[in-house]
Coordinates of C-alpha atoms in Angstrom, one line a residue:
X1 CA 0.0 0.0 0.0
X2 CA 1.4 3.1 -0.9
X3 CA 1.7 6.2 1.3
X4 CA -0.4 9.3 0.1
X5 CA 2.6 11.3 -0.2
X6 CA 6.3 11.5 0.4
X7 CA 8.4 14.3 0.4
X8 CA 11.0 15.3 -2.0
X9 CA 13.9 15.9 -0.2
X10 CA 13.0 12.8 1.9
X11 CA 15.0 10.3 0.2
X12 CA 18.2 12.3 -1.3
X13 CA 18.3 13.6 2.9
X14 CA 19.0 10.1 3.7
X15 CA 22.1 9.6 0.9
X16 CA 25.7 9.6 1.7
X17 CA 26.7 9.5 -1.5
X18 CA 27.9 12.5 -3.5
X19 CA 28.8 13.2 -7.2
X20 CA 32.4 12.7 -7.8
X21 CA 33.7 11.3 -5.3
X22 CA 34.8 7.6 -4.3
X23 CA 32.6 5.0 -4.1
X24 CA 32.3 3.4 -1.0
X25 CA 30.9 0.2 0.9
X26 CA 30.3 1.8 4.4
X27 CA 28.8 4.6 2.6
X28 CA 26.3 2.3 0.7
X29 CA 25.8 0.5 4.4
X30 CA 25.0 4.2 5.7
X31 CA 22.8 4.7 3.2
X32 CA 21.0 1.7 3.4
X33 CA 20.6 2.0 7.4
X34 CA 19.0 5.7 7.4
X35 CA 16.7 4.7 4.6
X36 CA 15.5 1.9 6.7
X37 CA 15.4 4.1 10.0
X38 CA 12.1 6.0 8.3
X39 CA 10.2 2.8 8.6
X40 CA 8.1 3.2 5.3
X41 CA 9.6 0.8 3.1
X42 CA 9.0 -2.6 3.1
X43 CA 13.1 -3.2 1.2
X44 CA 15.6 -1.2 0.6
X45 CA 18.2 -2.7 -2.7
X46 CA 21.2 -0.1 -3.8
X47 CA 22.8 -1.3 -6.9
X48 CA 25.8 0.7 -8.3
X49 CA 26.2 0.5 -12.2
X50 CA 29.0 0.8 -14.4
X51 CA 28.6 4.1 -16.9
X52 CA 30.2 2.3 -19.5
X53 CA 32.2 -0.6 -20.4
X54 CA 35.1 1.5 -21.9
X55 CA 37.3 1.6 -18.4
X56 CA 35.4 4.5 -17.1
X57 CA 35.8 4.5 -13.0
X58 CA 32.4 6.2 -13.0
X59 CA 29.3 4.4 -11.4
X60 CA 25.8 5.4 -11.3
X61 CA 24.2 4.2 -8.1
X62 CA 20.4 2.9 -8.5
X63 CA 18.2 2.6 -5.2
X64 CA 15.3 0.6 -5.7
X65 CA 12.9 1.3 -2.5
X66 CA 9.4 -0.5 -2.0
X67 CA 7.0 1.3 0.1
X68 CA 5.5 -0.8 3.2
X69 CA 2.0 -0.5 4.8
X70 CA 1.7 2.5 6.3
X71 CA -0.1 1.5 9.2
X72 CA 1.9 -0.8 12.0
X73 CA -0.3 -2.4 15.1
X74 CA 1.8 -4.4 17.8
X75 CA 0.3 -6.2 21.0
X76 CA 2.2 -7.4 23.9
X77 CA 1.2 -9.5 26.4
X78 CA 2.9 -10.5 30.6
X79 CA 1.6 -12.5 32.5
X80 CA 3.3 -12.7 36.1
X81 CA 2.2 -16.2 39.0
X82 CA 3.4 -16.9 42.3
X83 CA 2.9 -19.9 44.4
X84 CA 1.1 -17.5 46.7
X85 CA -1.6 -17.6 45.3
X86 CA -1.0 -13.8 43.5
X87 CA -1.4 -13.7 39.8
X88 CA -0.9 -10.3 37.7
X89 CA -1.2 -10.4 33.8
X90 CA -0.7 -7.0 31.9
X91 CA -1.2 -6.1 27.9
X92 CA 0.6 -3.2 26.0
X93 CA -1.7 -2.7 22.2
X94 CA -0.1 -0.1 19.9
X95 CA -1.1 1.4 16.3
X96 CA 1.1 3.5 14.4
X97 CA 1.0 5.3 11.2
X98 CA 4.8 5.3 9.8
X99 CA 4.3 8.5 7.0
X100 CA 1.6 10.7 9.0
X101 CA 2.8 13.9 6.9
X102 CA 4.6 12.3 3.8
X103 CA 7.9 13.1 5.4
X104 CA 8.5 10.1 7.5
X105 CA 6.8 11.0 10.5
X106 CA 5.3 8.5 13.0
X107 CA 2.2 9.2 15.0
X108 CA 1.5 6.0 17.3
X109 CA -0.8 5.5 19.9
X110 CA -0.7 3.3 22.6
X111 CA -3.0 1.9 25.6
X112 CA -1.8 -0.5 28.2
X113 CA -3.3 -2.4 31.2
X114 CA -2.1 -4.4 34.2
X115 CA -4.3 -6.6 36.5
X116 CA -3.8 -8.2 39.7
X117 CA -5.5 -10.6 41.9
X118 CA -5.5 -13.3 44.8
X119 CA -6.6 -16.8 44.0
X120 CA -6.5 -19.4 46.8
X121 CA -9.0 -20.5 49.6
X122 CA -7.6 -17.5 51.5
X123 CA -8.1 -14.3 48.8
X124 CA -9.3 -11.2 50.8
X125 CA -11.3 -9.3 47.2
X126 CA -12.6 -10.2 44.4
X127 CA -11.1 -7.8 42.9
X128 CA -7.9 -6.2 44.0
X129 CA -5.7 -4.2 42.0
X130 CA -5.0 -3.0 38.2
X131 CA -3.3 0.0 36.1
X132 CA -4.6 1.4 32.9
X133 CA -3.2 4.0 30.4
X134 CA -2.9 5.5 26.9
X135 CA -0.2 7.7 25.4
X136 CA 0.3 9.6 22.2
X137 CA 3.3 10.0 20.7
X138 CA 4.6 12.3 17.5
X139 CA 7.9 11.4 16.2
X140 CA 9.3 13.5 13.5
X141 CA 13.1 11.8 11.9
X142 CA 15.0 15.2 12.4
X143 CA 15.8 18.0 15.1
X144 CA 13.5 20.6 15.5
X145 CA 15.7 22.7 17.9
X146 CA 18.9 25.0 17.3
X147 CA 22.1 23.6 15.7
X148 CA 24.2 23.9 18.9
X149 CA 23.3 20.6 19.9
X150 CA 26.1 18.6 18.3
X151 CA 25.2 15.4 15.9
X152 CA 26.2 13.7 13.0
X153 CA 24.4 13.8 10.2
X154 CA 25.1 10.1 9.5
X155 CA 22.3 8.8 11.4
X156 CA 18.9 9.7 11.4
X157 CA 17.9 12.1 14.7
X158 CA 14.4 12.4 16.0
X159 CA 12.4 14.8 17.4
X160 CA 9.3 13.7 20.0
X161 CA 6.1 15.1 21.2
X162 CA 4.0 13.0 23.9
X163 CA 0.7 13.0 25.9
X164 CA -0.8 10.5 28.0
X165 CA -2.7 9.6 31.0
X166 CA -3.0 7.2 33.0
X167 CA -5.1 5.6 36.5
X168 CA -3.3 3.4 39.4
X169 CA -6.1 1.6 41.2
X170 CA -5.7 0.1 44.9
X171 CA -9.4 -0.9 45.9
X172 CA -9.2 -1.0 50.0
X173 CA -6.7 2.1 49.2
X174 CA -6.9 4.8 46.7
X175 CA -7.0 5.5 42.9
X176 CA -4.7 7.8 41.1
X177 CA -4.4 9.9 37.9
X178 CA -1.8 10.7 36.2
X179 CA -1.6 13.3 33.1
X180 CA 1.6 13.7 31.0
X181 CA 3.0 15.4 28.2
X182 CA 6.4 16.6 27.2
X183 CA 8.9 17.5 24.1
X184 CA 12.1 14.9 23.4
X185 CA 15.0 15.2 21.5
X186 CA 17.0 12.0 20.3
X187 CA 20.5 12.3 18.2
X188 CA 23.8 10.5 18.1
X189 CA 26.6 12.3 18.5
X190 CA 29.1 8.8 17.2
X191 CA 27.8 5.8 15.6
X192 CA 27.6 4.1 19.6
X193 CA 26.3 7.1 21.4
X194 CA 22.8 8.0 21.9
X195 CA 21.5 11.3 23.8
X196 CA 18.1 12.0 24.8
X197 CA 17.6 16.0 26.2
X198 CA 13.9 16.4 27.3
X199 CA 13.9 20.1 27.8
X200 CA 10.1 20.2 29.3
X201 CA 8.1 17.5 30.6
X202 CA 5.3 18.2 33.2
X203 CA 3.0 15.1 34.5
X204 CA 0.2 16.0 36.9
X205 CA -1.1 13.4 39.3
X206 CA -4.0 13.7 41.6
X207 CA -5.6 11.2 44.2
X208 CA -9.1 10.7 43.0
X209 CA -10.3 8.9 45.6
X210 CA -9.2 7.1 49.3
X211 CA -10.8 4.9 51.8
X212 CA -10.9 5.1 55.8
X213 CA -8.3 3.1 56.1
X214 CA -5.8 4.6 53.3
X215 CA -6.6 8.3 55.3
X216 CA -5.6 6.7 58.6
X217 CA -2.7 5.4 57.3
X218 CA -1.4 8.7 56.1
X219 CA -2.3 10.4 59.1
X220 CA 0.0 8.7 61.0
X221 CA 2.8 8.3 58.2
X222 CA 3.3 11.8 57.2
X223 CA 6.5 11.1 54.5
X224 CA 4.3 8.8 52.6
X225 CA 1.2 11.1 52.9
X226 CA 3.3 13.8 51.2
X227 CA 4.5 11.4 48.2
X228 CA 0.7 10.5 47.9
X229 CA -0.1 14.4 47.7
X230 CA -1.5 16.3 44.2
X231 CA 1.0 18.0 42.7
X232 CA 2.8 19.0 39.4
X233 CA 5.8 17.2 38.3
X234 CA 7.8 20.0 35.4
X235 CA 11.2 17.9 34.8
X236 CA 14.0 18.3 32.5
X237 CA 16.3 15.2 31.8
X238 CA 18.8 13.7 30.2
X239 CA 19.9 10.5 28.9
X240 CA 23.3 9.0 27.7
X241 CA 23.6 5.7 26.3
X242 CA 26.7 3.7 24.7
X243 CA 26.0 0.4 22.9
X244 CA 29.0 -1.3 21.2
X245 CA 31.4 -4.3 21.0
X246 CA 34.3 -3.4 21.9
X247 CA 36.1 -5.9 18.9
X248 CA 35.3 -6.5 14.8
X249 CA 34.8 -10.1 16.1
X250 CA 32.0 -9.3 18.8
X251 CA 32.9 -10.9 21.4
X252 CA 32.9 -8.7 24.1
X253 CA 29.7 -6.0 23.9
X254 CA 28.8 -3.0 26.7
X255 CA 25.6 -0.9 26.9
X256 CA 26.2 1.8 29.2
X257 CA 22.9 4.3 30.4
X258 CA 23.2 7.2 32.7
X259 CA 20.3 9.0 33.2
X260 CA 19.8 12.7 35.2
X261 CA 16.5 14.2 35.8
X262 CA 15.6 17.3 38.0
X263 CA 12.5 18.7 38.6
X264 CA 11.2 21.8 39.5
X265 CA 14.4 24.2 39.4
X266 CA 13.2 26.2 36.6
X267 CA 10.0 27.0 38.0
X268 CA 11.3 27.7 41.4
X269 CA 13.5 30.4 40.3
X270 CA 11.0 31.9 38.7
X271 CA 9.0 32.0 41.4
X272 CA 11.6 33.3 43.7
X273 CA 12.3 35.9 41.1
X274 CA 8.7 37.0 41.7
X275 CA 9.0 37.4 45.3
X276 CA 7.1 34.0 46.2
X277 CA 8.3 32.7 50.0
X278 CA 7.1 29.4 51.3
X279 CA 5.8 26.9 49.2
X280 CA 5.6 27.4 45.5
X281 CA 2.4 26.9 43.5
X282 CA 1.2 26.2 39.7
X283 CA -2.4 27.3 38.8
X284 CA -3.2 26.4 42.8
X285 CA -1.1 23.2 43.3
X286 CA 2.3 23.0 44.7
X287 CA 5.0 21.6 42.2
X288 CA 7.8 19.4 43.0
X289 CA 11.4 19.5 43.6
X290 CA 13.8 16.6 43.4
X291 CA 16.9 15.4 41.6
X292 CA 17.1 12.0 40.0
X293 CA 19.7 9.5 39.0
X294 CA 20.0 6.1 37.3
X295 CA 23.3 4.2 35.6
X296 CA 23.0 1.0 33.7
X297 CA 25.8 -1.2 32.8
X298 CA 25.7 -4.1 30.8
X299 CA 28.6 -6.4 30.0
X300 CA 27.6 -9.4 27.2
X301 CA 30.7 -11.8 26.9
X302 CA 30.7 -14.6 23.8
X303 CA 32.0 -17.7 25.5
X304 CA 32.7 -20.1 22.5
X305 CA 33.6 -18.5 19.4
X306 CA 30.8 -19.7 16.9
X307 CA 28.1 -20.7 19.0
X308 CA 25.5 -18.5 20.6
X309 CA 26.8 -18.8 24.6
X310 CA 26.7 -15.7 26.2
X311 CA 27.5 -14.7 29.8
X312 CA 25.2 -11.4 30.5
X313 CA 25.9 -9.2 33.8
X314 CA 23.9 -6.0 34.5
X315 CA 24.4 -4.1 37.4
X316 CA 22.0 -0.6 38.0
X317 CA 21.9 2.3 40.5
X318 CA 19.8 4.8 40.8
X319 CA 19.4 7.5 43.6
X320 CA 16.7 10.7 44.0
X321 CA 16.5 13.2 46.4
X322 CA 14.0 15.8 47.5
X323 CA 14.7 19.9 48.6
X324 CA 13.2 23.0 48.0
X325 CA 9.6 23.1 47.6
X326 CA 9.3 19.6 48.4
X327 CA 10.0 17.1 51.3
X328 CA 9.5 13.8 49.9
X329 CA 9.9 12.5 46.2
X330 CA 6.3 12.2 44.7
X331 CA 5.0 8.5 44.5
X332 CA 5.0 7.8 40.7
X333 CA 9.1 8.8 40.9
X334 CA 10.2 6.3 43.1
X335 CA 12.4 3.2 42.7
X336 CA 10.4 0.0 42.7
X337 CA 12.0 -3.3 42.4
X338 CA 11.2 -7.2 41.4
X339 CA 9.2 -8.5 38.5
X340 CA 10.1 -10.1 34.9
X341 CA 13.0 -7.9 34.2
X342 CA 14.8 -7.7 37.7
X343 CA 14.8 -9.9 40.0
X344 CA 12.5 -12.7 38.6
X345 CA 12.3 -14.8 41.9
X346 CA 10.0 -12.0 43.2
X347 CA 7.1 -10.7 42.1
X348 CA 6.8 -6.5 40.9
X349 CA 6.6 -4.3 44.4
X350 CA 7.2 -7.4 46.6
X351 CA 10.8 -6.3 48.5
X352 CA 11.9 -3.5 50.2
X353 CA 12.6 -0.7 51.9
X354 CA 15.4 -2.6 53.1
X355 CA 13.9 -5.3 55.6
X356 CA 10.3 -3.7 55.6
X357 CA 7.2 -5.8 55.0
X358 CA 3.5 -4.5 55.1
X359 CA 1.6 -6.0 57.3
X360 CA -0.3 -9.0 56.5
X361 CA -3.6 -7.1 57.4
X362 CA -2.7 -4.8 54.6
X363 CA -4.5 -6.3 52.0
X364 CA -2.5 -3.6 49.3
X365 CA -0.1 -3.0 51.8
X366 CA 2.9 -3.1 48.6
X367 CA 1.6 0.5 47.4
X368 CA 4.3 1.7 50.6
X369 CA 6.9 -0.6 48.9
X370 CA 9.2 1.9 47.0
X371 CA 12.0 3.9 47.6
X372 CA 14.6 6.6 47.0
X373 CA 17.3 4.4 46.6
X374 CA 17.7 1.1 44.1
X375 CA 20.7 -1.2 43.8
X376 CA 20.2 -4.5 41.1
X377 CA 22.8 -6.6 40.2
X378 CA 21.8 -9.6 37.6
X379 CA 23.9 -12.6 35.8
X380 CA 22.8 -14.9 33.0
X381 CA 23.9 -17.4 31.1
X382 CA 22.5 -17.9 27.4
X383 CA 22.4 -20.8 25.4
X384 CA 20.9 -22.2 22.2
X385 CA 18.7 -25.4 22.6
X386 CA 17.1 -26.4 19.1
X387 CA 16.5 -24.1 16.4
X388 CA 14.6 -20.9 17.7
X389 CA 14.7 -22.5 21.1
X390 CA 17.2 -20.8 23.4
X391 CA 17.7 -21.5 27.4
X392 CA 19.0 -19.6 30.5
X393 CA 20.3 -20.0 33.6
X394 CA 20.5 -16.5 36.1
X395 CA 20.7 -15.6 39.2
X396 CA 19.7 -11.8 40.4
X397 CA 20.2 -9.6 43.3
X398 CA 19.2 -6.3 44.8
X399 CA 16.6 -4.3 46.9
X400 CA 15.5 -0.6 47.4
X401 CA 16.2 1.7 50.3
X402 CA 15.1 4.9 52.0
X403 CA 17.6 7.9 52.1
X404 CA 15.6 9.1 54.9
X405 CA 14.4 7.2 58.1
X406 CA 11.1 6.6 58.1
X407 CA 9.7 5.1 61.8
X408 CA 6.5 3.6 60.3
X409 CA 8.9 1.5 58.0
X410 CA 11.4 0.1 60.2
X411 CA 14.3 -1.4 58.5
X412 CA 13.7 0.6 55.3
X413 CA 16.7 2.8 55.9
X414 CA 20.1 2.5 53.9
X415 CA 22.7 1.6 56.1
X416 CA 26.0 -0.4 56.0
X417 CA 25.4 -2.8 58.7
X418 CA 22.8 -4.5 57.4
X419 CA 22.9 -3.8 53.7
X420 CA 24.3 -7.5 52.9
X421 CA 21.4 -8.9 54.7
X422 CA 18.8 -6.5 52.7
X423 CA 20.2 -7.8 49.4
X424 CA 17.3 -10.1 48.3
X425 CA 18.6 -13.2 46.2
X426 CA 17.0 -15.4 43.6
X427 CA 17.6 -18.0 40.7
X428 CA 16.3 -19.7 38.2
X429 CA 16.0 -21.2 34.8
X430 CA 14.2 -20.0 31.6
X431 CA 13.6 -20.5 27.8
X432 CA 12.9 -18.3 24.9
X433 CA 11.7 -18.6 21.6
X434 CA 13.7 -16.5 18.8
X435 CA 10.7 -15.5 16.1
X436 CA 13.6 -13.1 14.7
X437 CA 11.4 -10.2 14.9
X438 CA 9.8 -10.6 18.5
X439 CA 11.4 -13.0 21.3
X440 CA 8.9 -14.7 23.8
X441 CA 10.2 -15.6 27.5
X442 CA 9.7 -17.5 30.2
X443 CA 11.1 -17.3 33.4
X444 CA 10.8 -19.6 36.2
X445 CA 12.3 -18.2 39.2
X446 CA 13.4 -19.2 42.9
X447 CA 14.0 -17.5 45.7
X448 CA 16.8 -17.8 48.3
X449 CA 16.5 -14.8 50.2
X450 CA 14.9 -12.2 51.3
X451 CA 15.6 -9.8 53.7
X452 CA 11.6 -9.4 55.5
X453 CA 12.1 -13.5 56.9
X454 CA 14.4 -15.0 59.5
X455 CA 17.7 -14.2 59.7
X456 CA 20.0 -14.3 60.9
X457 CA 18.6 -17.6 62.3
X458 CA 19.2 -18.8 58.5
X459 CA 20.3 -17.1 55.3
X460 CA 17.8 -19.4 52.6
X461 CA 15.2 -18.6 54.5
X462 CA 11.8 -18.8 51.9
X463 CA 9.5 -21.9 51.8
X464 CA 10.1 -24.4 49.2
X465 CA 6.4 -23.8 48.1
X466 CA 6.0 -19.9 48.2
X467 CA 10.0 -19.7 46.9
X468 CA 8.9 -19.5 42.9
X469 CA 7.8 -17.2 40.6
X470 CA 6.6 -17.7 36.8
X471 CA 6.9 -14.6 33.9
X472 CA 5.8 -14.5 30.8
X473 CA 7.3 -11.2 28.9
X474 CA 8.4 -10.3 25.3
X475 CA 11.9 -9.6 25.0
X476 CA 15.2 -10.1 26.9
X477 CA 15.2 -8.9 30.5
X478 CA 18.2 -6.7 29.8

């Protein structure tokens, strides 16, 4: 199906290629990999051509491009099972049209949708928990912003507009909304390295509702009350990632992220510049202020030259702080840990702070289970099976912590006495099936660890029955 329209300059922007000069196979490559980066065509074939037979060095180049369907629809589906009795699937459905204004540009639009109940003679609810969204996203192949921002014009940069909303529903608890939208640059400044600069981003969230028993719990835990509170996020972030092998024969490979976001600086200033004291206020509701980090590093080693054997390690870090016009970081900011692509013996918001555990009466009692600072450290080993069938063996580590005490979450502090102890540790085996395009996992994993139990009466300290955990997800974890 062809696209109503595609720009002139479209193609000959993508072209390395220029009259007169040498002919070249990386520029042919570089060609070849921008004009597939649009995401319109369906194949891409560059041919270079002789101009005559008479020991002429010229060529002509031919590029032969067939346009693909113009609309693109994706669905994803996770489904997360515990041996106690909790079971969570979620769903991620996307459409996007690929040539929106004939010059490569990509409108796609997105809902997604996480569930979560208790099966089992002893389930408290019907129905318990689940998450629901949609977001809008505008992605134009170039850099609408100033030409200080350094790039090469080798690679294809993209400039991104977003809006979305979303509601996070705890039935004995609360529900929240969430509204976003922001502006996102994306170029490389080398072949490896990818920056992302999101000069404005504001999310609003606002409890919609609470219960008796959520309000009493916030009366007498004032930090969390505060995370819970409505406010305005503005943030400005931004984001460094390196993605290379570090040889021609790809054995060893690193992806290194680092990622800085602050909030509320800007607007602050403004403010004081204004002559505002106290707290600080957009159209009525107070804004936040915080400072946020997170660093990624993932090392891939080939073991045996010529097989598919690889040894994966990731470790990440992340640490965020409030000041200024706000004492606590707000809710939808903070660290979280366990699930399908951390530490797979656990389920998603089922460790930490530290050596904390809700109480058991707390039928939602996770929604307190975050934190301001996250430490993860993973290790797999990949191997082929048969055909499209791959295996792995891992083994994952980690927990979040509080910065700041918090009495009404003993244990949840970060300190160096018992920060061994608060490392939570699992293993396990899983298999995934290579489609090429998309890669379906599964993930069986077992717990030996966790810091809420017994210890130091004994380290492996999880029940054989409640120790496993089943996911179900689409990709690698990392």
């Amino acid at each position: 199906m062809r696209p109503q329209r595609l720009r002139k300059n479209m193609i000959p922007s993508c072209i390395t290629f220029r009259p007169g000069r040498y002919f070249s196979v990386r520029n042919m490559d570089r060609t070849q990999t921008r004009l597939s980066r649009l995401g319109i065509f369906s194949s891409i074939e560059l041919q270079p051509v002789p101009v005559d037979t008479t020991g002429n060095a010229m060529l002509d180049l031919f590029i032969t491009c067939r346009y693909d369907r113009p609309m693109q629809a994706q669905l994803e589906v996770n489904v997360t099972s515990k041996s106690n009795s909790y079971l969570g699937p979620g769903l991620t459905a996307s459409l996007t049209h690929n040539n929106i204004f004939g010059g490569a540009e990509k409108l796609t639009f997105s809902i997604n949708a996480n569930y979560e109940w208790q099966t089992g003679h002893d389930r408290s609810s019907l129905f318990n928990s689940y998450e629901f969204g949609f977001n809008n996203q505008l992605s134009f192949p170039r850099l609408l912003a100033p030409n200080f921002l350094r790039r090469t014009q080798r690679e294809l940069n993209w400039t991104r507009i977003d809006l979305g909303a979303s509601v996070l529903n705890r039935p004995h608890y609360f529900r929240m909304s969430q509204f976003n939208t922001g502006l996102q640059y994306e170029w490389r400044a080398t072949r490896h390295a990818v920056n992302q600069f999101t000069p404005f981003k504001l999310k609003y969230t606002k409890l919609q509702r609470t219960t008796p028993e959520f309000d009493s719990l916030m009366n007498v835990n004032p930090a969390i009350a505060l995370s819970f509170q409505s406010q305005f996020i503005p943030q400005l972030s931004w984001s460094y990632t390196l993605d290379k092998f570090l040889e021609r024969a790809k054995i060893n490979g690193i992806n290194f992220n680092f990622t800085l976001t602050e909030a509320g600086n800007l607007f602050s200033q403004l403010w004081k510049l204004g002559g505002a004291k106290g707290e600080k206020k957009l159209f009525g509701t107070p804004f936040s202020q915080f400072i946020k980090g997170e660093m990624q590093f993932v090392y891939s080693r080939l073991l045996v030259r010529g097989t598919d054997q690889w040894l994966v390690t990731r470790l990440l870090v992340g640490a965020e702080h409030a000041y200024g016009n706000s004492r606590e970081v707000p809710y939808s900011e903070q660290f979280y840990i366990g699930g399908a692509n951390s530490i797979r013996a656990f389920t998603v918001r089922s460790l930490g702070p530290g050596s904390y555990r809700a109480p058991s009466d707390q039928v939602n009692g996770y929604f307190d289970q975050t934190g301001t600072f996250k430490l993860e450290a993973n290790v797999e080993y990949r191997f082929p099976i048969a055909g499209m069938v791959h295996g792995a063996v891992f083994m994952d580590t980690g927990n979040i912590w509080l910065l700041k005490n918090d009495p009404l979450r003993p244990g949840g502090k970060l300190n160096g006495k018992d920060f061994l102890r608060d490392l939570a540790l699992g293993t396990g085996v899983g298999l995934r099936f290579d489609f090429g395009m998309i890669v379906l996992r599964g993930d069986l994993g077992y717990g030996l660890h966790a810091p809420y139990a017994d210890y130091p009466k004994k380290y492996f300290n999880i029940a054989f029955k409640k120790a496993f955990a089943f996911h179900l997800a689409i990709g690698y974890p990392f």
